[in-house]
Amino acid sequence: MGFLAVLGVVSLPLLNVWGTQSRPIDAWAVVLVVVAAISAGLRWWPLISFGICTISASVYLIVGYPYGSILLCVAVATYTMARRERMRPAVLAAGIALPLLLVHVFTNAAALDGLWGFLPGSAWIVVPFSVGLTRRLVVESAARQRAETERRALDEERLRLASEVHDIVGHGLAAIQMQADIARHVRGRKPEQADIALDAISRASAEALAELRVTLAAIAPHDATTASTESRAPTPGLARLADLCARMRESGVDVDLAITGTPRVLDPAVDVAGYRVVQESLTNVAKHASRRHATVTLRYVLAAVHLEVVNPTAHAGPVSEGFGITGMRRRVDAVGGEILVGTGDGRFRVIAVLPG
């Protein structure tokens, strides 16, 4: 604002020498230039700024003052309006201002005549309006892209958390439900068997809560309390497959575990993904299989880990993939592995190949 006002006032004496005008520069010219410069600086009210600036410049030119820095004020106000104002009001205001700014072509004898007279006047509105509008569209597009990226990241994080909670809570509740059913059926005839089932329920719930704490600690702020809790909680991984199968046996699922090859340290994401695939597969056996029997095979081969969970099934049609199987696919895809889920030969198979 101040720069435009100073530039306009300082340049006015030069226009008296080199400018083309029908009226010499006087005090009114100074007033009009200062008003236009001040209005061009009102960025918080772009329409008002543009309107005042355009009217001041039009009066300036119609009276017969020479072309000068007042047109620079018009360009600044036009750019600001196109950049900040909504599209429809900005286009309407520019459409009204353009003929108003060109009135001097017909009223000022010293102005350029004919079509050539329209070119300089039009350019001071058309060019900055186009530049401002382009800049606005670029900024808005970038903002939309950032918002979409943030939304996708948030959705992915929600899905990851939902999968973790589903695997932990679903597995724990399936084991607890089976043991509760056992305890309910034998409590009258075999109280000691009911006590064993209740102990299994207690262990399953404690382990599920411990794993849930690990998951929640991963998304919570890492303060001292979180770090302490996280360090005490067990970390899911293929090294704990034997414990997982033992818990499932306690829950009433007959599980055979076979491990071949030399176990090695895997990437933590791969390790957790493999564990969750087996966990979800055994949970599905506990909840849906007609025979609660499963065979788990873990093979360490060169640069890869092969997992296979097989259980008998009477279902021979296509597999209906719920949240659990979808979660397994997402986990395996996230670490660059492959997974196959299907039925055949009276058996249900989950086969996963993970890098490692």
GROMACS .gro file of N, CA and C in nm, residues 236-330:
model
  285
  236PRO      N    1   0.407  -6.006   1.966
  236PRO     CA    2   0.369  -6.115   1.877
  236PRO      C    3   0.475  -6.140   1.771
  237GLY      N    4   0.501  -6.266   1.741
  237GLY     CA    5   0.599  -6.303   1.640
  237GLY      C    6   0.597  -6.452   1.618
  238LEU      N    7   0.663  -6.497   1.513
  238LEU     CA    8   0.663  -6.640   1.480
  238LEU      C    9   0.731  -6.723   1.587
  239ALA      N   10   0.818  -6.663   1.667
  239ALA     CA   11   0.882  -6.737   1.775
  239ALA      C   12   0.780  -6.779   1.882
  240ARG      N   13   0.664  -6.717   1.882
  240ARG     CA   14   0.561  -6.750   1.981
  240ARG      C   15   0.449  -6.838   1.924
  241LEU      N   16   0.474  -6.898   1.807
  241LEU     CA   17   0.372  -6.985   1.749
  241LEU      C   18   0.340  -7.104   1.839
  242ALA      N   19   0.442  -7.160   1.903
  242ALA     CA   20   0.418  -7.274   1.992
  242ALA      C   21   0.324  -7.236   2.106
  243ASP      N   22   0.346  -7.116   2.163
  243ASP     CA   23   0.256  -7.070   2.270
  243ASP      C   24   0.114  -7.050   2.217
  244LEU      N   25   0.103  -6.993   2.095
  244LEU     CA   26  -0.029  -6.973   2.036
  244LEU      C   27  -0.100  -7.105   2.016
  245CYS      N   28  -0.029  -7.205   1.963
  245CYS     CA   29  -0.092  -7.336   1.940
  245CYS      C   30  -0.130  -7.402   2.072
  246ALA      N   31  -0.046  -7.382   2.176
  246ALA     CA   32  -0.079  -7.439   2.307
  246ALA      C   33  -0.205  -7.377   2.363
  247ARG      N   34  -0.223  -7.249   2.347
  247ARG     CA   35  -0.345  -7.185   2.395
  247ARG      C   36  -0.467  -7.237   2.321
  248MET      N   37  -0.452  -7.258   2.189
  248MET     CA   38  -0.565  -7.310   2.112
  248MET      C   39  -0.599  -7.453   2.154
  249ARG      N   40  -0.497  -7.532   2.189
  249ARG     CA   41  -0.526  -7.667   2.237
  249ARG      C   42  -0.603  -7.662   2.368
  250GLU      N   43  -0.565  -7.568   2.456
  250GLU     CA   44  -0.638  -7.552   2.581
  250GLU      C   45  -0.783  -7.511   2.556
  251SER      N   46  -0.805  -7.441   2.444
  251SER     CA   47  -0.939  -7.393   2.412
  251SER      C   48  -1.023  -7.500   2.343
  252GLY      N   49  -0.964  -7.614   2.313
  252GLY     CA   50  -1.041  -7.721   2.253
  252GLY      C   51  -1.015  -7.744   2.106
  253VAL      N   52  -0.915  -7.676   2.047
  253VAL     CA   53  -0.879  -7.696   1.907
  253VAL      C   54  -0.753  -7.782   1.902
  254ASP      N   55  -0.761  -7.895   1.834
  254ASP     CA   56  -0.647  -7.984   1.819
  254ASP      C   57  -0.555  -7.927   1.711
  255VAL      N   58  -0.437  -7.881   1.750
  255VAL     CA   59  -0.345  -7.815   1.658
  255VAL      C   60  -0.215  -7.894   1.650
  256ASP      N   61  -0.175  -7.925   1.526
  256ASP     CA   62  -0.045  -7.986   1.501
  256ASP      C   63   0.047  -7.878   1.443
  257LEU      N   64   0.163  -7.862   1.503
  257LEU     CA   65   0.258  -7.759   1.458
  257LEU      C   66   0.384  -7.826   1.408
  258ALA      N   67   0.426  -7.788   1.286
  258ALA     CA   68   0.550  -7.840   1.228
  258ALA      C   69   0.634  -7.722   1.181
  259ILE      N   70   0.760  -7.718   1.226
  259ILE     CA   71   0.853  -7.611   1.187
  259ILE      C   72   0.975  -7.675   1.123
  260THR      N   73   1.005  -7.633   1.001
  260THR     CA   74   1.123  -7.684   0.931
  260THR      C   75   1.213  -7.568   0.892
  261GLY      N   76   1.339  -7.598   0.870
  261GLY     CA   77   1.435  -7.494   0.839
  261GLY      C   78   1.493  -7.434   0.967
  262THR      N   79   1.582  -7.340   0.948
  262THR     CA   80   1.649  -7.276   1.062
  262THR      C   81   1.581  -7.144   1.094
  263PRO      N   82   1.518  -7.133   1.214
  263PRO     CA   83   1.455  -7.006   1.250
  263PRO      C   84   1.558  -6.893   1.253
  264ARG      N   85   1.516  -6.775   1.212
  264ARG     CA   86   1.606  -6.660   1.208
  264ARG      C   87   1.528  -6.533   1.244
  265VAL      N   88   1.601  -6.429   1.269
  265VAL     CA   89   1.538  -6.301   1.304
  265VAL      C   90   1.481  -6.239   1.177
  266LEU      N   91   1.354  -6.204   1.182
  266LEU     CA   92   1.286  -6.144   1.067
  266LEU      C   93   1.259  -5.998   1.093
  267ASP      N   94   1.224  -5.928   0.986
  267ASP     CA   95   1.179  -5.790   1.002
  267ASP      C   96   1.057  -5.789   1.093
  268PRO      N   97   1.051  -5.696   1.191
  268PRO     CA   98   0.938  -5.697   1.286
  268PRO      C   99   0.801  -5.697   1.218
  269ALA      N  100   0.785  -5.622   1.109
  269ALA     CA  101   0.655  -5.619   1.041
  269ALA      C  102   0.621  -5.755   0.982
  270VAL      N  103   0.721  -5.823   0.924
  270VAL     CA  104   0.699  -5.957   0.869
  270VAL      C  105   0.668  -6.056   0.981
  271ASP      N  106   0.741  -6.045   1.091
  271ASP     CA  107   0.721  -6.135   1.204
  271ASP      C  108   0.579  -6.124   1.260
  272VAL      N  109   0.533  -6.002   1.279
  272VAL     CA  110   0.398  -5.981   1.332
  272VAL      C  111   0.293  -6.027   1.231
  273ALA      N  112   0.315  -5.998   1.102
  273ALA     CA  113   0.218  -6.037   0.999
  273ALA      C  114   0.201  -6.188   0.997
  274GLY      N  115   0.314  -6.262   1.002
  274GLY     CA  116   0.305  -6.408   1.002
  274GLY      C  117   0.230  -6.460   1.123
  275TYR      N  118   0.258  -6.406   1.239
  275TYR     CA  119   0.190  -6.448   1.361
  275TYR      C  120   0.039  -6.422   1.352
  276ARG      N  121   0.003  -6.304   1.301
  276ARG     CA  122  -0.140  -6.270   1.292
  276ARG      C  123  -0.213  -6.358   1.191
  277VAL      N  124  -0.145  -6.397   1.083
  277VAL     CA  125  -0.209  -6.485   0.985
  277VAL      C  126  -0.244  -6.618   1.050
  278VAL      N  127  -0.151  -6.676   1.124
  278VAL     CA  128  -0.178  -6.802   1.192
  278VAL      C  129  -0.284  -6.784   1.299
  279GLN      N  130  -0.274  -6.675   1.374
  279GLN     CA  131  -0.371  -6.649   1.481
  279GLN      C  132  -0.513  -6.638   1.427
  280GLU      N  133  -0.530  -6.560   1.321
  280GLU     CA  134  -0.664  -6.542   1.264
  280GLU      C  135  -0.714  -6.673   1.202
  281SER      N  136  -0.625  -6.750   1.140
  281SER     CA  137  -0.666  -6.878   1.081
  281SER      C  138  -0.716  -6.975   1.188
  282LEU      N  139  -0.644  -6.983   1.300
  282LEU     CA  140  -0.686  -7.071   1.409
  282LEU      C  141  -0.813  -7.021   1.476
  283THR      N  142  -0.827  -6.890   1.484
  283THR     CA  143  -0.951  -6.834   1.539
  283THR      C  144  -1.070  -6.872   1.452
  284ASN      N  145  -1.053  -6.868   1.320
  284ASN     CA  146  -1.160  -6.909   1.230
  284ASN      C  147  -1.192  -7.057   1.244
  285VAL      N  148  -1.089  -7.139   1.271
  285VAL     CA  149  -1.114  -7.282   1.296
  285VAL      C  150  -1.199  -7.298   1.420
  286ALA      N  151  -1.164  -7.224   1.525
  286ALA     CA  152  -1.240  -7.234   1.650
  286ALA      C  153  -1.385  -7.188   1.634
  287LYS      N  154  -1.407  -7.088   1.551
  287LYS     CA  155  -1.541  -7.031   1.539
  287LYS      C  156  -1.626  -7.099   1.434
  288HIS      N  157  -1.566  -7.146   1.325
  288HIS     CA  158  -1.646  -7.188   1.210
  288HIS      C  159  -1.628  -7.333   1.167
  289ALA      N  160  -1.517  -7.397   1.199
  289ALA     CA  161  -1.490  -7.530   1.146
  289ALA      C  162  -1.582  -7.634   1.210
  290SER      N  163  -1.623  -7.733   1.128
  290SER     CA  164  -1.707  -7.842   1.180
  290SER      C  165  -1.625  -7.935   1.269
  291ARG      N  166  -1.496  -7.952   1.235
  291ARG     CA  167  -1.403  -8.029   1.318
  291ARG      C  168  -1.294  -7.936   1.366
  292ARG      N  169  -1.276  -7.930   1.496
  292ARG     CA  170  -1.178  -7.837   1.552
  292ARG      C  171  -1.040  -7.902   1.552
  293HIS      N  172  -0.986  -7.909   1.431
  293HIS     CA  173  -0.853  -7.964   1.412
  293HIS      C  174  -0.783  -7.883   1.304
  294ALA      N  175  -0.656  -7.852   1.326
  294ALA     CA  176  -0.581  -7.773   1.228
  294ALA      C  177  -0.436  -7.817   1.229
  295THR      N  178  -0.374  -7.803   1.112
  295THR     CA  179  -0.231  -7.831   1.098
  295THR      C  180  -0.161  -7.702   1.057
  296VAL      N  181  -0.063  -7.662   1.135
  296VAL     CA  182   0.013  -7.541   1.108
  296VAL      C  183   0.155  -7.581   1.067
  297THR      N  184   0.197  -7.533   0.951
  297THR     CA  185   0.330  -7.563   0.901
  297THR      C  186   0.406  -7.432   0.878
  298LEU      N  187   0.523  -7.423   0.937
  298LEU     CA  188   0.610  -7.307   0.920
  298LEU      C  189   0.742  -7.355   0.861
  299ARG      N  190   0.777  -7.301   0.742
  299ARG     CA  191   0.902  -7.342   0.676
  299ARG      C  192   0.988  -7.219   0.649
  300TYR      N  193   1.111  -7.224   0.699
  300TYR     CA  194   1.210  -7.120   0.671
  300TYR      C  195   1.290  -7.165   0.548
  301VAL      N  196   1.275  -7.091   0.439
  301VAL     CA  197   1.351  -7.121   0.317
  301VAL      C  198   1.436  -6.999   0.283
  302LEU      N  199   1.511  -7.011   0.174
  302LEU     CA  200   1.602  -6.902   0.137
  302LEU      C  201   1.523  -6.775   0.104
  303ALA      N  202   1.547  -6.669   0.182
  303ALA     CA  203   1.488  -6.536   0.158
  303ALA      C  204   1.337  -6.533   0.168
  304ALA      N  205   1.276  -6.632   0.234
  304ALA     CA  206   1.130  -6.633   0.245
  304ALA      C  207   1.088  -6.721   0.361
  305VAL      N  208   0.965  -6.700   0.405
  305VAL     CA  209   0.903  -6.781   0.509
  305VAL      C  210   0.769  -6.829   0.455
  306HIS      N  211   0.745  -6.962   0.460
  306HIS     CA  212   0.620  -7.020   0.412
  306HIS      C  213   0.534  -7.061   0.531
  307LEU      N  214   0.411  -7.016   0.530
  307LEU     CA  215   0.315  -7.051   0.634
  307LEU      C  216   0.195  -7.121   0.570
  308GLU      N  217   0.148  -7.226   0.637
  308GLU     CA  218   0.029  -7.295   0.587
  308GLU      C  219  -0.054  -7.342   0.705
  309VAL      N  220  -0.182  -7.310   0.702
  309VAL     CA  221  -0.276  -7.355   0.804
  309VAL      C  222  -0.388  -7.429   0.731
  310VAL      N  223  -0.407  -7.558   0.766
  310VAL     CA  224  -0.504  -7.643   0.698
  310VAL      C  225  -0.597  -7.703   0.802
  311ASN      N  226  -0.726  -7.705   0.771
  311ASN     CA  227  -0.822  -7.770   0.858
  311ASN      C  228  -0.932  -7.834   0.774
  312PRO      N  229  -0.991  -7.943   0.823
  312PRO     CA  230  -1.099  -8.009   0.748
  312PRO      C  231  -1.221  -7.916   0.739
  313THR      N  232  -1.292  -7.927   0.626
  313THR     CA  233  -1.413  -7.848   0.609
  313THR      C  234  -1.509  -7.923   0.517
  314ALA      N  235  -1.637  -7.906   0.544
  314ALA     CA  236  -1.739  -7.965   0.456
  314ALA      C  237  -1.784  -7.866   0.351
  315HIS      N  238  -1.735  -7.745   0.360
  315HIS     CA  239  -1.775  -7.641   0.265
  315HIS      C  240  -1.686  -7.647   0.142
  316ALA      N  241  -1.746  -7.657   0.024
  316ALA     CA  242  -1.669  -7.670  -0.099
  316ALA      C  243  -1.689  -7.552  -0.193
  317GLY      N  244  -1.773  -7.457  -0.158
  317GLY     CA  245  -1.800  -7.343  -0.244
  317GLY      C  246  -1.694  -7.235  -0.230
  318PRO      N  247  -1.716  -7.123  -0.296
  318PRO     CA  248  -1.622  -7.011  -0.284
  318PRO      C  249  -1.619  -6.956  -0.142
  319VAL      N  250  -1.503  -6.905  -0.104
  319VAL     CA  251  -1.483  -6.855   0.032
  319VAL      C  252  -1.544  -6.716   0.046
  320SER      N  253  -1.624  -6.699   0.150
  320SER     CA  254  -1.679  -6.567   0.181
  320SER      C  255  -1.580  -6.495   0.274
  321GLU      N  256  -1.514  -6.395   0.221
  321GLU     CA  257  -1.408  -6.328   0.297
  321GLU      C  258  -1.466  -6.217   0.384
  322GLY      N  259  -1.455  -6.236   0.514
  322GLY     CA  260  -1.498  -6.134   0.607
  322GLY      C  261  -1.384  -6.042   0.646
  323PHE      N  262  -1.403  -5.973   0.757
  323PHE     CA  263  -1.303  -5.876   0.800
  323PHE      C  264  -1.171  -5.943   0.834
  324GLY      N  265  -1.177  -6.065   0.890
  324GLY     CA  266  -1.055  -6.133   0.929
  324GLY      C  267  -0.967  -6.169   0.812
  325ILE      N  268  -1.025  -6.233   0.709
  325ILE     CA  269  -0.945  -6.271   0.592
  325ILE      C  270  -0.896  -6.147   0.518
  326THR      N  271  -0.983  -6.046   0.509
  326THR     CA  272  -0.941  -5.920   0.446
  326THR      C  273  -0.823  -5.859   0.520
  327GLY      N  274  -0.827  -5.867   0.653
  327GLY     CA  275  -0.716  -5.816   0.733
  327GLY      C  276  -0.588  -5.894   0.709
  328MET      N  277  -0.599  -6.028   0.692
  328MET     CA  278  -0.480  -6.107   0.661
  328MET      C  279  -0.419  -6.065   0.528
  329ARG      N  280  -0.504  -6.047   0.428
  329ARG     CA  281  -0.454  -6.005   0.297
  329ARG      C  282  -0.384  -5.869   0.307
  330ARG      N  283  -0.443  -5.778   0.382
  330ARG     CA  284  -0.384  -5.645   0.394
  330ARG      C  285  -0.248  -5.654   0.462
   0.00000   0.00000   0.00000
